[in-house]
Amino acid sequence: MLHANFAPREETAPASLAAARPEEGFPLPQLYARVSKHLLPGEWPAVAREVEAIERLKKERNAVVLGHNYQAPEIFNTVADIVGDSLALAREAVNVDADVIVLAGVHFMAETAKLLNPSKTVLIPDDGAGCSLADSITGADIRLLRQRYPGVPVVTYVNTSAEVKAESDYCCTSGNAVKVVRHVAREWGVNRILMLPDEYLAQNVQKEVPEIELIAWKGHCEVHERFTPQDIRDLRESYPGIVVLAHPECPPEVVAEADFAGSTAAMADYVGDHKPGRVVLITECSMADNVSVHNPEVEFVRPCNLCPHMRRITLPKIRRALETMSVAVEIDARVAGRARAAVERMLAVR
């Protein structure tokens, strides 16, 4: 169950907060400036203590924190050393100069980091941080699909378990799906591809590659599937001139109503490059919180659909993960090698 309804909220700060001036000795004022629209001054000292503890532990453990774009602002803007979408985190995980990686995201992201860094310790602060999309398909499902579609290559979304990746030929993300699909069709000399498990992503990519038949699975993200075309029409009526950016995990009819569709990284780049006067990101709510920090002149109207799984990751849990070195992500060696190959093939596509 999601934590909030669609009802949009504009980026406004209470007058008392806007007028507040940190007192002398106020902790980490530079970091507080990044989250001041989300945390009251009275809340910050307790948060700052967690941040200071995490920073100390990172040095002791030679650890880095990877933070997904959907993480809460108090994580994304304070302790995360590397931030981005799933593609960026997958790529950066390979280059991390650390002994320990803490993945502030969901479980499949931590598994991907472990696949690419088998000799490093990868921690997930809450082992229950799952994903409705990843849970929609299993390795056994793919084996059955291969029997039904012999010789058809399998491209799976990175939002899947290691077990599923191990049964795949290539992985992809929302940011590189079109490029990967075209690459696979060319390399394999085929015009049919199994693209799993996100049905809406496959349908949206299909519009970009009409020459290739994409066979989809009925997996959905529980956040993005809730958006409707009427939601966007209502936003345009309520906020004339608003620019609408949608994630390709949304239904195709929602993407069709948007001005631009792309991964979380692409949406962030669009805001930074175009500086729309007023914008709405049709995706998880925390995304707008984090993008707004670097675009203070842009007004964000926010459809508040929060991912309950991402919200399981908190600063106290990150601190505890570093204190106890748990929960460490482990992947069966028989699975890891094949899953790693699918991810590495994706990363090799440029």
Coordinates of C-alpha atoms in Angstrom, one line a residue, residues 19-174:
A19 CA 12.2 33.1 8.4
A20 CA 14.1 30.7 10.6
R21 CA 17.8 31.5 11.2
P22 CA 20.0 28.7 12.6
E23 CA 21.4 29.6 16.0
E24 CA 25.1 29.7 16.8
G25 CA 26.3 26.1 17.0
F26 CA 23.6 24.8 14.7
P27 CA 25.1 21.5 13.3
L28 CA 26.2 21.1 9.7
P29 CA 24.5 24.2 8.4
Q30 CA 25.7 23.7 4.8
L31 CA 24.0 20.3 4.7
Y32 CA 20.9 21.6 6.4
A33 CA 20.5 24.2 3.5
R34 CA 20.0 21.3 1.2
V35 CA 17.1 19.9 3.1
S36 CA 15.6 23.0 4.8
K37 CA 12.4 22.7 2.7
H38 CA 11.8 19.3 4.1
L39 CA 13.0 19.4 7.7
L40 CA 12.2 22.0 10.4
P41 CA 15.2 23.5 12.2
G42 CA 14.1 21.7 15.3
E43 CA 14.2 18.4 13.5
W44 CA 17.7 18.8 12.1
P45 CA 20.0 18.3 15.2
A46 CA 18.8 14.7 15.6
V47 CA 19.2 14.1 11.8
A48 CA 22.6 15.7 11.9
R49 CA 23.8 13.4 14.7
E50 CA 22.9 10.4 12.4
V51 CA 24.7 12.0 9.5
E52 CA 27.8 12.7 11.6
A53 CA 27.8 9.1 12.9
I54 CA 27.5 7.7 9.4
E55 CA 30.3 9.9 8.1
R56 CA 32.5 8.7 10.9
L57 CA 31.7 5.0 10.2
K58 CA 32.2 5.5 6.4
K59 CA 35.8 6.5 7.1
E60 CA 36.4 3.7 9.6
R61 CA 35.0 1.1 7.2
N62 CA 36.3 2.6 4.0
A63 CA 32.7 2.7 2.8
V64 CA 30.6 4.6 0.3
V65 CA 26.8 5.1 0.1
L66 CA 25.1 4.8 -3.2
G67 CA 21.8 6.6 -3.2
H68 CA 19.0 6.2 -5.7
N69 CA 17.1 9.2 -7.0
Y70 CA 14.0 8.0 -5.1
Q71 CA 15.7 8.2 -1.7
A72 CA 14.4 10.6 0.9
P73 CA 16.0 14.0 0.8
E74 CA 17.7 13.6 4.2
I75 CA 19.6 10.6 2.7
F76 CA 20.1 11.7 -0.9
N77 CA 21.4 15.2 0.0
T78 CA 23.6 14.3 3.0
V79 CA 25.3 10.9 3.3
A80 CA 25.0 9.6 -0.3
D81 CA 28.4 9.7 -2.0
I82 CA 27.1 8.7 -5.4
V83 CA 23.5 9.4 -6.5
G84 CA 21.6 8.6 -9.7
D85 CA 19.3 6.3 -11.5
S86 CA 19.8 2.5 -11.6
L87 CA 22.0 2.8 -14.7
A88 CA 24.3 5.4 -13.1
L89 CA 24.6 3.4 -9.9
A90 CA 25.3 0.2 -11.8
R91 CA 28.1 1.9 -13.8
E92 CA 29.5 3.8 -10.8
A93 CA 29.5 0.7 -8.6
V94 CA 32.3 -0.7 -10.8
N95 CA 34.5 2.3 -10.2
V96 CA 34.0 2.6 -6.4
D97 CA 37.3 2.8 -4.5
A98 CA 36.0 1.3 -1.3
D99 CA 35.8 -1.9 0.7
V100 CA 32.2 -1.5 1.6
I101 CA 29.2 -0.3 -0.5
V102 CA 26.0 0.6 1.3
L103 CA 23.1 0.6 -1.2
A104 CA 20.4 3.2 -0.2
G105 CA 17.8 1.8 -2.5
V106 CA 16.0 -1.5 -2.9
H107 CA 17.3 -5.1 -2.9
F108 CA 17.8 -5.7 -6.6
M109 CA 20.0 -2.6 -6.7
A110 CA 22.2 -4.0 -3.9
E111 CA 22.3 -7.4 -5.8
T112 CA 23.5 -5.6 -8.9
A113 CA 26.2 -3.8 -7.0
K114 CA 27.3 -7.1 -5.5
L115 CA 27.4 -8.7 -9.0
L116 CA 29.7 -6.0 -10.2
N117 CA 31.8 -6.0 -7.1
P118 CA 32.0 -9.6 -6.0
S119 CA 35.1 -9.0 -3.7
K120 CA 33.5 -6.1 -1.8
T121 CA 31.0 -6.1 1.0
V122 CA 27.6 -4.8 -0.2
L123 CA 25.1 -3.9 2.5
I124 CA 21.4 -3.3 2.2
P125 CA 20.2 -1.3 5.3
D126 CA 16.8 -3.1 5.2
D127 CA 16.6 -6.5 3.6
G128 CA 12.9 -6.1 3.2
A129 CA 13.2 -3.2 0.8
G130 CA 11.9 -5.0 -2.2
C131 CA 10.2 -4.1 -5.5
S132 CA 6.8 -5.0 -6.9
L133 CA 8.2 -5.1 -10.4
A134 CA 11.1 -7.4 -9.4
D135 CA 8.8 -9.7 -7.6
S136 CA 6.6 -10.1 -10.7
I137 CA 8.9 -12.6 -12.4
T138 CA 11.1 -15.6 -11.5
G139 CA 13.9 -17.4 -13.2
A140 CA 11.5 -20.3 -13.7
D141 CA 9.2 -18.0 -15.6
I142 CA 12.0 -17.1 -18.0
R143 CA 12.9 -20.7 -18.6
L144 CA 9.3 -21.4 -19.6
L145 CA 9.3 -18.4 -21.9
R146 CA 12.4 -19.7 -23.6
Q147 CA 10.6 -23.0 -24.3
R148 CA 7.7 -21.1 -25.8
Y149 CA 9.9 -18.7 -27.8
P150 CA 13.0 -20.8 -28.8
G151 CA 15.8 -18.7 -30.1
V152 CA 14.4 -15.4 -29.1
P153 CA 16.9 -13.4 -27.0
V154 CA 15.8 -12.2 -23.5
V155 CA 16.4 -8.6 -22.4
T156 CA 15.4 -8.0 -18.7
Y157 CA 15.1 -4.8 -16.9
V158 CA 17.7 -4.2 -14.2
N159 CA 14.8 -4.0 -11.8
T160 CA 14.9 -7.8 -11.3
S161 CA 16.5 -10.3 -9.0
A162 CA 19.9 -11.9 -9.7
E163 CA 18.2 -15.2 -10.4
V164 CA 16.2 -13.5 -13.2
K165 CA 19.3 -11.8 -14.6
A166 CA 21.1 -15.1 -14.6
E167 CA 18.4 -16.5 -17.0
S168 CA 18.8 -13.4 -19.3
D169 CA 21.0 -12.6 -22.3
Y170 CA 21.1 -8.8 -21.6
C171 CA 19.9 -6.4 -18.9
C172 CA 18.7 -2.9 -19.6
T173 CA 17.5 0.1 -17.7
S174 CA 14.8 2.7 -18.6

